[in-house]
N, CA, C and O atoms as a printed pandas DataFrame, in Angstrom:
     atom_number atom_name residue_name chain_id  residue_number  x_coord  y_coord  z_coord
0              1         N          UNK        A               1   22.002    4.709    7.197
1              2        CA          UNK        A               1   22.162    3.428    7.832
2              3         C          UNK        A               1   21.236    2.433    7.145
3              4         O          UNK        A               1   20.043    2.700    7.002
4              5         N          UNK        A               2   21.754    1.318    6.730
5              6        CA          UNK        A               2   20.965    0.319    6.022
6              7         C          UNK        A               2   20.014   -0.380    6.971
7              8         O          UNK        A               2   20.328   -0.624    8.136
8              9         N          UNK        A               3   18.825   -0.700    6.434
9             10        CA          UNK        A               3   17.821   -1.390    7.235
10            11         C          UNK        A               3   18.213   -2.846    7.377
11            12         O          UNK        A               3   18.544   -3.511    6.396
12            13         N          UNK        A               4   18.173   -3.333    8.598
13            14        CA          UNK        A               4   18.523   -4.711    8.876
14            15         C          UNK        A               4   17.375   -5.622    8.461
15            16         O          UNK        A               4   16.221   -5.354    8.795
16            17         N          UNK        A               5   17.681   -6.696    7.737
17            18        CA          UNK        A               5   16.652   -7.628    7.310
18            19         C          UNK        A               5   16.207   -8.449    8.511
19            20         O          UNK        A               5   17.035   -8.961    9.264
20            21         N          UNK        A               6   14.904   -8.570    8.683
21            22        CA          UNK        A               6   14.356   -9.278    9.830
22            23         C          UNK        A               6   14.388  -10.780    9.603
23            24         O          UNK        A               6   14.728  -11.256    8.520
24            25         N          UNK        A               7   14.025  -11.520   10.652
25            26        CA          UNK        A               7   13.957  -12.976   10.575
26            27         C          UNK        A               7   12.701  -13.442    9.855
27            28         O          UNK        A               7   12.542  -14.641    9.623
28            29         N          UNK        A               8   11.829  -12.554    9.505
29            30        CA          UNK        A               8   10.599  -12.909    8.817
30            31         C          UNK        A               8    9.556  -11.838    9.035
31            32         O          UNK        A               8    9.774  -10.892    9.793
32            33         N          UNK        A               9    8.429  -11.983    8.375
33            34        CA          UNK        A               9    7.406  -10.948    8.424
34            35         C          UNK        A               9    6.601  -10.915    9.712
35            36         O          UNK        A               9    5.960   -9.904    9.999
36            37         N          UNK        A              10    6.613  -11.973   10.488
37            38        CA          UNK        A              10    5.804  -12.017   11.702
38            39         C          UNK        A              10    4.614  -12.934   11.509
39            40         O          UNK        A              10    4.289  -13.322   10.386
40            41         N          UNK        A              11    3.968  -13.275   12.605
41            42        CA          UNK        A              11    2.893  -14.273   12.552
42            43         C          UNK        A              11    1.611  -13.814   11.858
43            44         O          UNK        A              11    0.798  -14.649   11.462
44            45         N          UNK        A              12    1.414  -12.505   11.704
45            46        CA          UNK        A              12    0.164  -12.042   11.094
46            47         C          UNK        A              12    0.178  -12.124    9.568
47            48         O          UNK        A              12   -0.874  -11.982    8.944
48            49         N          UNK        A              13    1.329  -12.347    8.957
49            50        CA          UNK        A              13    1.421  -12.454    7.502
50            51         C          UNK        A              13    1.153  -13.899    7.094
51            52         O          UNK        A              13    1.824  -14.825    7.548
52            53         N          UNK        A              14    0.159  -14.069    6.230
53            54        CA          UNK        A              14   -0.307  -15.411    5.859
54            55         C          UNK        A              14    0.469  -16.046    4.707
55            56         O          UNK        A              14    0.415  -17.264    4.535
56            57         N          UNK        A              15    1.185  -15.256    3.918
57            58        CA          UNK        A              15    1.975  -15.786    2.800
58            59         C          UNK        A              15    3.378  -15.174    2.877
59            60         O          UNK        A              15    3.685  -14.223    2.158
60            61         N          UNK        A              16    4.237  -15.731    3.763
61            62        CA          UNK        A              16    5.570  -15.140    3.983
62            63         C          UNK        A              16    6.442  -15.077    2.734
63            64         O          UNK        A              16    7.226  -14.142    2.570
64            65         N          UNK        A              17    6.310  -16.068    1.851
65            66        CA          UNK        A              17    7.116  -16.084    0.623
66            67         C          UNK        A              17    6.791  -14.884   -0.260
67            68         O          UNK        A              17    7.692  -14.210   -0.758
68            69         N          UNK        A              18    5.509  -14.623   -0.449
69            70        CA          UNK        A              18    5.091  -13.473   -1.256
70            71         C          UNK        A              18    5.476  -12.177   -0.565
71            72         O          UNK        A              18    5.917  -11.233   -1.221
72            73         N          UNK        A              19    5.315  -12.120    0.754
73            74        CA          UNK        A              19    5.694  -10.934    1.528
74            75         C          UNK        A              19    7.165  -10.582    1.278
75            76         O          UNK        A              19    7.487   -9.433    0.973
76            77         N          UNK        A              20    8.043  -11.561    1.405
77            78        CA          UNK        A              20    9.485  -11.320    1.222
78            79         C          UNK        A              20    9.796  -10.888   -0.212
79            80         O          UNK        A              20   10.650  -10.029   -0.430
80            81         N          UNK        A              21    9.107  -11.479   -1.184
81            82        CA          UNK        A              21    9.328  -11.087   -2.581
82            83         C          UNK        A              21    8.911   -9.636   -2.804
83            84         O          UNK        A              21    9.600   -8.892   -3.503
84            85         N          UNK        A              22    7.793   -9.231   -2.217
85            86        CA          UNK        A              22    7.332   -7.848   -2.348
86            87         C          UNK        A              22    8.282   -6.881   -1.654
87            88         O          UNK        A              22    8.562   -5.802   -2.176
88            89         N          UNK        A              23    8.778   -7.262   -0.480
89            90        CA          UNK        A              23    9.738   -6.410    0.238
90            91         C          UNK        A              23   11.017   -6.254   -0.585
91            92         O          UNK        A              23   11.576   -5.160   -0.666
92            93         N          UNK        A              24   11.480   -7.353   -1.199
93            94        CA          UNK        A              24   12.686   -7.295   -2.036
94            95         C          UNK        A              24   12.484   -6.379   -3.235
95            96         O          UNK        A              24   13.436   -5.777   -3.730
96            97         N          UNK        A              25   11.232   -6.275   -3.705
97            98        CA          UNK        A              25   10.911   -5.386   -4.818
98            99         C          UNK        A              25   10.718   -3.944   -4.376
99           100         O          UNK        A              25   10.493   -3.071   -5.214
100          101         N          UNK        A              26   10.802   -3.676   -3.066
101          102        CA          UNK        A              26   10.729   -2.304   -2.578
102          103         C          UNK        A              26    9.412   -1.905   -1.938
103          104         O          UNK        A              26    9.238   -0.739   -1.584
104          105         N          UNK        A              27    8.488   -2.826   -1.780
105          106        CA          UNK        A              27    7.205   -2.491   -1.143
106          107         C          UNK        A              27    7.413   -2.243    0.343
107          108         O          UNK        A              27    8.285   -2.851    0.965
108          109         N          UNK        A              28    6.613   -1.350    0.908
109          110        CA          UNK        A              28    6.684   -1.103    2.349
110          111         C          UNK        A              28    6.216   -2.351    3.090
111          112         O          UNK        A              28    5.571   -3.223    2.510
112          113         N          UNK        A              29    6.546   -2.426    4.374
113          114        CA          UNK        A              29    6.116   -3.573    5.170
114          115         C          UNK        A              29    4.597   -3.694    5.175
115          116         O          UNK        A              29    4.049   -4.789    5.040
116          117         N          UNK        A              30    3.921   -2.550    5.334
117          118        CA          UNK        A              30    2.463   -2.555    5.379
118          119         C          UNK        A              30    1.859   -3.027    4.061
119          120         O          UNK        A              30    0.947   -3.854    4.045
120          121         N          UNK        A              31    2.373   -2.494    2.961
121          122        CA          UNK        A              31    1.842   -2.862    1.647
122          123         C          UNK        A              31    2.115   -4.333    1.346
123          124         O          UNK        A              31    1.238   -5.031    0.838
124          125         N          UNK        A              32    3.317   -4.810    1.652
125          126        CA          UNK        A              32    3.659   -6.207    1.401
126          127         C          UNK        A              32    2.769   -7.140    2.221
127          128         O          UNK        A              32    2.308   -8.163    1.716
128          129         N          UNK        A              33    2.531   -6.790    3.474
129          130        CA          UNK        A              33    1.667   -7.614    4.330
130          131         C          UNK        A              33    0.236   -7.621    3.819
131          132         O          UNK        A              33   -0.416   -8.665    3.798
132          133         N          UNK        A              34   -0.254   -6.455    3.407
133          134        CA          UNK        A              34   -1.627   -6.346    2.908
134          135         C          UNK        A              34   -1.820   -7.216    1.660
135          136         O          UNK        A              34   -2.820   -7.925    1.548
136          137         N          UNK        A              35   -0.874   -7.165    0.730
137          138        CA          UNK        A              35   -0.981   -7.945   -0.500
138          139         C          UNK        A              35   -0.825   -9.439   -0.208
139          140         O          UNK        A              35   -1.576  -10.259   -0.737
140          141         N          UNK        A              36    0.149   -9.792    0.632
141          142        CA          UNK        A              36    0.375  -11.202    0.958
142          143         C          UNK        A              36   -0.843  -11.813    1.644
143          144         O          UNK        A              36   -1.214  -12.951    1.355
144          145         N          UNK        A              37   -1.460  -11.071    2.540
145          146        CA          UNK        A              37   -2.646  -11.592    3.231
146          147         C          UNK        A              37   -3.843  -11.696    2.296
147          148         O          UNK        A              37   -4.633  -12.634    2.404
148          149         N          UNK        A              38   -3.985  -10.745    1.384
149          150        CA          UNK        A              38   -5.076  -10.817    0.412
150          151         C          UNK        A              38   -4.881  -12.023   -0.506
151          152         O          UNK        A              38   -5.847  -12.700   -0.856
152          153         N          UNK        A              39   -3.640  -12.289   -0.893
153          154        CA          UNK        A              39   -3.343  -13.431   -1.762
154          155         C          UNK        A              39   -3.616  -14.740   -1.040
155          156         O          UNK        A              39   -4.099  -15.696   -1.647
156          157         N          UNK        A              40   -3.311  -14.790    0.249
157          158        CA          UNK        A              40   -3.548  -16.016    1.014
158          159         C          UNK        A              40   -5.039  -16.275    1.197
159          160         O          UNK        A              40   -5.467  -17.425    1.287
160          161         N          UNK        A              41   -5.831  -15.198    1.253
161          162        CA          UNK        A              41   -7.273  -15.345    1.445
162          163         C          UNK        A              41   -7.939  -15.940    0.203
163          164         O          UNK        A              41   -8.879  -16.725    0.323
164          165         N          UNK        A              42   -7.461  -15.574   -0.982
165          166        CA          UNK        A              42   -8.047  -16.109   -2.210
166          167         C          UNK        A              42   -6.962  -16.860   -2.973
167          168         O          UNK        A              42   -6.712  -18.036   -2.708
168          169         N          UNK        A              43   -6.333  -16.196   -3.901
169          170        CA          UNK        A              43   -5.189  -16.763   -4.619
170          171         C          UNK        A              43   -4.360  -15.611   -5.155
171          172         O          UNK        A              43   -4.849  -14.491   -5.302
172          173         N          UNK        A              44   -3.119  -15.895   -5.439
173          174        CA          UNK        A              44   -2.241  -14.824   -5.925
174          175         C          UNK        A              44   -2.758  -14.207   -7.219
175          176         O          UNK        A              44   -2.695  -12.990   -7.392
176          177         N          UNK        A              45   -3.260  -15.023   -8.115
177          178        CA          UNK        A              45   -3.742  -14.476   -9.393
178          179         C          UNK        A              45   -5.017  -13.667   -9.204
179          180         O          UNK        A              45   -5.252  -12.713   -9.946
180          181         N          UNK        A              46   -5.841  -14.025   -8.233
181          182        CA          UNK        A              46   -7.077  -13.298   -7.958
182          183         C          UNK        A              46   -6.782  -11.887   -7.470
183          184         O          UNK        A              46   -7.491  -10.948   -7.835
184          185         N          UNK        A              47   -5.748  -11.722   -6.651
185          186        CA          UNK        A              47   -5.427  -10.420   -6.072
186          187         C          UNK        A              47   -5.122   -9.409   -7.161
187          188         O          UNK        A              47   -5.549   -8.259   -7.060
188          189         N          UNK        A              48   -4.403   -9.797   -8.188
189          190        CA          UNK        A              48   -4.060   -8.891   -9.265
190          191         C          UNK        A              48   -5.259   -8.436  -10.071
191          192         O          UNK        A              48   -5.247   -7.340  -10.631
192          193         N          UNK        A              49   -6.288   -9.255  -10.140
193          194        CA          UNK        A              49   -7.475   -8.915  -10.921
194          195         C          UNK        A              49   -8.523   -8.169  -10.111
195          196         O          UNK        A              49   -9.405   -7.523  -10.677
196          197         N          UNK        A              50   -8.431   -8.253   -8.801
197          198        CA          UNK        A              50   -9.479   -7.712   -7.938
198          199         C          UNK        A              50   -9.686   -6.231   -8.203
199          200         O          UNK        A              50  -10.672   -5.859   -8.840
200          201         N          UNK        A              51   -8.805   -5.392   -7.745
201          202        CA          UNK        A              51   -8.802   -3.948   -7.989
202          203         C          UNK        A              51  -10.139   -3.257   -8.141
203          204         O          UNK        A              51  -11.191   -3.880   -7.997
204          205         N          UNK        A              52  -10.099   -1.963   -8.433
205          206        CA          UNK        A              52  -11.276   -1.208   -8.777
206          207         C          UNK        A              52  -12.183   -0.786   -7.639
207          208         O          UNK        A              52  -13.251   -0.227   -7.888
208          209         N          UNK        A              53  -11.794   -1.033   -6.405
209          210        CA          UNK        A              53  -12.679   -0.717   -5.294
210          211         C          UNK        A              53  -12.687    0.764   -4.927
211          212         O          UNK        A              53  -13.728    1.298   -4.544
212          213         N          UNK        A              54  -11.559    1.421   -5.036
213          214        CA          UNK        A              54  -11.498    2.794   -4.549
214          215         C          UNK        A              54  -11.639    3.848   -5.645
215          216         O          UNK        A              54  -11.654    5.038   -5.330
216          217         N          UNK        A              55  -11.741    3.470   -6.893
217          218        CA          UNK        A              55  -11.895    4.437   -7.965
218          219         C          UNK        A              55  -10.588    5.091   -8.354
219          220         O          UNK        A              55   -9.547    4.832   -7.749
220          221         N          UNK        A              56  -10.644    5.928   -9.350
221          222        CA          UNK        A              56   -9.450    6.627   -9.818
222          223         C          UNK        A              56   -9.150    7.820   -8.920
223          224         O          UNK        A              56  -10.030    8.627   -8.621
224          225         N          UNK        A              57   -7.900    7.915   -8.498
225          226        CA          UNK        A              57   -7.507    9.046   -7.660
226          227         C          UNK        A              57   -7.688   10.371   -8.399
227          228         O          UNK        A              57   -8.012   11.386   -7.782
228          229         N          UNK        A              58   -7.484   10.365   -9.701
229          230        CA          UNK        A              58   -7.632   11.604  -10.468
230          231         C          UNK        A              58   -9.055   12.153  -10.417
231          232         O          UNK        A              58   -9.263   13.359  -10.547
232          233         N          UNK        A              59  -10.030   11.272  -10.229
233          234        CA          UNK        A              59  -11.431   11.694  -10.172
234          235         C          UNK        A              59  -11.845   12.186   -8.786
235          236         O          UNK        A              59  -12.941   12.722   -8.621
236          237         N          UNK        A              60  -10.979   12.006   -7.794
237          238        CA          UNK        A              60  -11.294   12.422   -6.430
238          239         C          UNK        A              60  -10.898   13.880   -6.217
239          240         O          UNK        A              60   -9.993   14.395   -6.874
240          241         N          UNK        A              61  -11.590   14.534   -5.289
241          242        CA          UNK        A              61  -11.205   15.900   -4.926
242          243         C          UNK        A              61   -9.989   15.846   -4.013
243          244         O          UNK        A              61   -9.652   14.790   -3.476
244          245         N          UNK        A              62   -9.334   16.988   -3.840
245          246        CA          UNK        A              62   -8.178   17.030   -2.951
246          247         C          UNK        A              62   -8.602   16.658   -1.529
247          248         O          UNK        A              62   -7.861   15.968   -0.829
248          249         N          UNK        A              63   -9.784   17.106   -1.091
249          250        CA          UNK        A              63  -10.272   16.759    0.251
250          251         C          UNK        A              63  -10.469   15.247    0.399
251          252         O          UNK        A              63  -10.155   14.674    1.442
252          253         N          UNK        A              64  -10.986   14.613   -0.641
253          254        CA          UNK        A              64  -11.164   13.155   -0.600
254          255         C          UNK        A              64   -9.817   12.445   -0.533
255          256         O          UNK        A              64   -9.655   11.453    0.178
256          257         N          UNK        A              65   -8.851   12.972   -1.289
257          258        CA          UNK        A              65   -7.504   12.401   -1.253
258          259         C          UNK        A              65   -6.870   12.586    0.125
259          260         O          UNK        A              65   -6.189   11.692    0.627
260          261         N          UNK        A              66   -7.098   13.754    0.732
261          262        CA          UNK        A              66   -6.566   14.019    2.078
262          263         C          UNK        A              66   -7.162   13.026    3.077
263          264         O          UNK        A              66   -6.445   12.497    3.926
264          265         N          UNK        A              67   -8.457   12.773    2.980
265          266        CA          UNK        A              67   -9.102   11.806    3.874
266          267         C          UNK        A              67   -8.514   10.414    3.690
267          268         O          UNK        A              67   -8.255    9.708    4.664
268          269         N          UNK        A              68   -8.305   10.028    2.444
269          270        CA          UNK        A              68   -7.727    8.706    2.158
270          271         C          UNK        A              68   -6.296    8.630    2.693
271          272         O          UNK        A              68   -5.907    7.620    3.280
272          273         N          UNK        A              69   -5.513    9.693    2.495
273          274        CA          UNK        A              69   -4.133    9.725    2.984
274          275         C          UNK        A              69   -4.105    9.657    4.512
275          276         O          UNK        A              69   -3.239    9.002    5.090
276          277         N          UNK        A              70   -5.042   10.326    5.156
277          278        CA          UNK        A              70   -5.139   10.281    6.618
278          279         C          UNK        A              70   -5.456    8.860    7.070
279          280         O          UNK        A              70   -4.877    8.370    8.039
280          281         N          UNK        A              71   -6.375    8.200    6.369
281          282        CA          UNK        A              71   -6.780    6.843    6.720
282          283         C          UNK        A              71   -5.619    5.860    6.652
283          284         O          UNK        A              71   -5.482    4.995    7.517
284          285         N          UNK        A              72   -4.789    5.990    5.632
285          286        CA          UNK        A              72   -3.674    5.044    5.480
286          287         C          UNK        A              72   -2.399    5.507    6.170
287          288         O          UNK        A              72   -1.397    4.792    6.166
288          289         N          UNK        A              73   -2.430    6.705    6.766
289          290        CA          UNK        A              73   -1.303    7.161    7.583
290          291         C          UNK        A              73   -0.141    7.772    6.842
291          292         O          UNK        A              73    1.010    7.544    7.216
292          293         N          UNK        A              74   -0.400    8.541    5.803
293          294        CA          UNK        A              74    0.669    9.203    5.045
294          295         C          UNK        A              74    1.050   10.493    5.760
295          296         O          UNK        A              74    0.216   11.373    5.974
296          297         N          UNK        A              75    2.326   10.589    6.125
297          298        CA          UNK        A              75    2.835   11.783    6.801
298          299         C          UNK        A              75    3.088   12.902    5.798
299          300         O          UNK        A              75    3.416   12.639    4.641
300          301         N          UNK        A              76    2.935   14.148    6.238
301          302        CA          UNK        A              76    3.211   15.311    5.410
302          303         C          UNK        A              76    2.116   15.649    4.419
303          304         O          UNK        A              76    2.311   16.489    3.540
304          305         N          UNK        A              77    0.969   15.008    4.551
305          306        CA          UNK        A              77   -0.110   15.182    3.574
306          307         C          UNK        A              77   -0.669   16.597    3.535
307          308         O          UNK        A              77   -1.160   17.035    2.495
308          309         N          UNK        A              78   -0.605   17.321    4.655
309          310        CA          UNK        A              78   -1.222   18.651    4.709
310          311         C          UNK        A              78   -0.537   19.658    3.791
311          312         O          UNK        A              78   -1.148   20.655    3.405
312          313         N          UNK        A              79    0.711   19.415    3.441
313          314        CA          UNK        A              79    1.426   20.345    2.568
314          315         C          UNK        A              79    1.514   19.852    1.122
315          316         O          UNK        A              79    2.120   20.510    0.276
316          317         N          UNK        A              80    0.913   18.701    0.840
317          318        CA          UNK        A              80    1.021   18.111   -0.510
318          319         C          UNK        A              80   -0.020   18.685   -1.462
319          320         O          UNK        A              80   -1.130   19.045   -1.071
320          321         N          UNK        A              81    0.383   18.757   -2.725
321          322        CA          UNK        A              81   -0.560   19.120   -3.783
322          323         C          UNK        A              81   -1.388   17.879   -4.120
323          324         O          UNK        A              81   -1.107   16.786   -3.628
324          325         N          UNK        A              82   -2.392   18.051   -4.949
325          326        CA          UNK        A              82   -3.224   16.922   -5.358
326          327         C          UNK        A              82   -2.369   15.854   -6.045
327          328         O          UNK        A              82   -2.511   14.667   -5.753
328          329         N          UNK        A              83   -1.492   16.266   -6.948
329          330        CA          UNK        A              83   -0.630   15.311   -7.647
330          331         C          UNK        A              83    0.295   14.585   -6.686
331          332         O          UNK        A              83    0.533   13.387   -6.842
332          333         N          UNK        A              84    0.821   15.299   -5.689
333          334        CA          UNK        A              84    1.700   14.666   -4.700
334          335         C          UNK        A              84    0.924   13.663   -3.841
335          336         O          UNK        A              84    1.447   12.603   -3.497
336          337         N          UNK        A              85   -0.322   13.998   -3.497
337          338        CA          UNK        A              85   -1.157   13.072   -2.734
338          339         C          UNK        A              85   -1.411   11.789   -3.535
339          340         O          UNK        A              85   -1.322   10.684   -3.001
340          341         N          UNK        A              86   -1.725   11.955   -4.814
341          342        CA          UNK        A              86   -1.972   10.800   -5.676
342          343         C          UNK        A              86   -0.732    9.916   -5.724
343          344         O          UNK        A              86   -0.831    8.696   -5.589
344          345         N          UNK        A              87    0.418   10.518   -5.914
345          346        CA          UNK        A              87    1.667    9.763   -5.965
346          347         C          UNK        A              87    1.923    9.033   -4.643
347          348         O          UNK        A              87    2.281    7.856   -4.642
348          349         N          UNK        A              88    1.739    9.732   -3.525
349          350        CA          UNK        A              88    1.970    9.136   -2.213
350          351         C          UNK        A              88    1.016    7.965   -1.964
351          352         O          UNK        A              88    1.422    6.934   -1.428
352          353         N          UNK        A              89   -0.237    8.124   -2.350
353          354        CA          UNK        A              89   -1.212    7.045   -2.163
354          355         C          UNK        A              89   -0.870    5.828   -3.037
355          356         O          UNK        A              89   -1.028    4.689   -2.598
356          357         N          UNK        A              90   -0.418    6.056   -4.228
357          358        CA          UNK        A              90   -0.069    4.942   -5.103
358          359         C          UNK        A              90    1.182    4.217   -4.638
359          360         O          UNK        A              90    1.321    3.013   -4.849
360          361         N          UNK        A              91    2.083    4.941   -4.012
361          362        CA          UNK        A              91    3.336    4.330   -3.543
362          363         C          UNK        A              91    3.201    3.697   -2.168
363          364         O          UNK        A              91    4.069    2.933   -1.745
364          365         N          UNK        A              92    2.126    4.007   -1.475
365          366        CA          UNK        A              92    1.935    3.495   -0.118
366          367         C          UNK        A              92    1.578    2.035   -0.110
367          368         O          UNK        A              92    1.383    1.452    0.957
């Protein structure tokens, strides 16, 4: 069943235009809202350069990846390998 397009992102999203563009590109609602709000706080170009806060997933242990996946709410994490956790975190 196809997902019905909403009337908009809701009042908590600070940059609705960017949110909709990210959703059209396949980003999850949560990820699109997070990026749109970060862009509204500074600038769109600043958000792309910011990065680097959480480190490389490859350098983290599986337990650290599990904690991060738990924090962001990734389902099925308990049965994932380290590579699957990394992929899930990057796609979230």
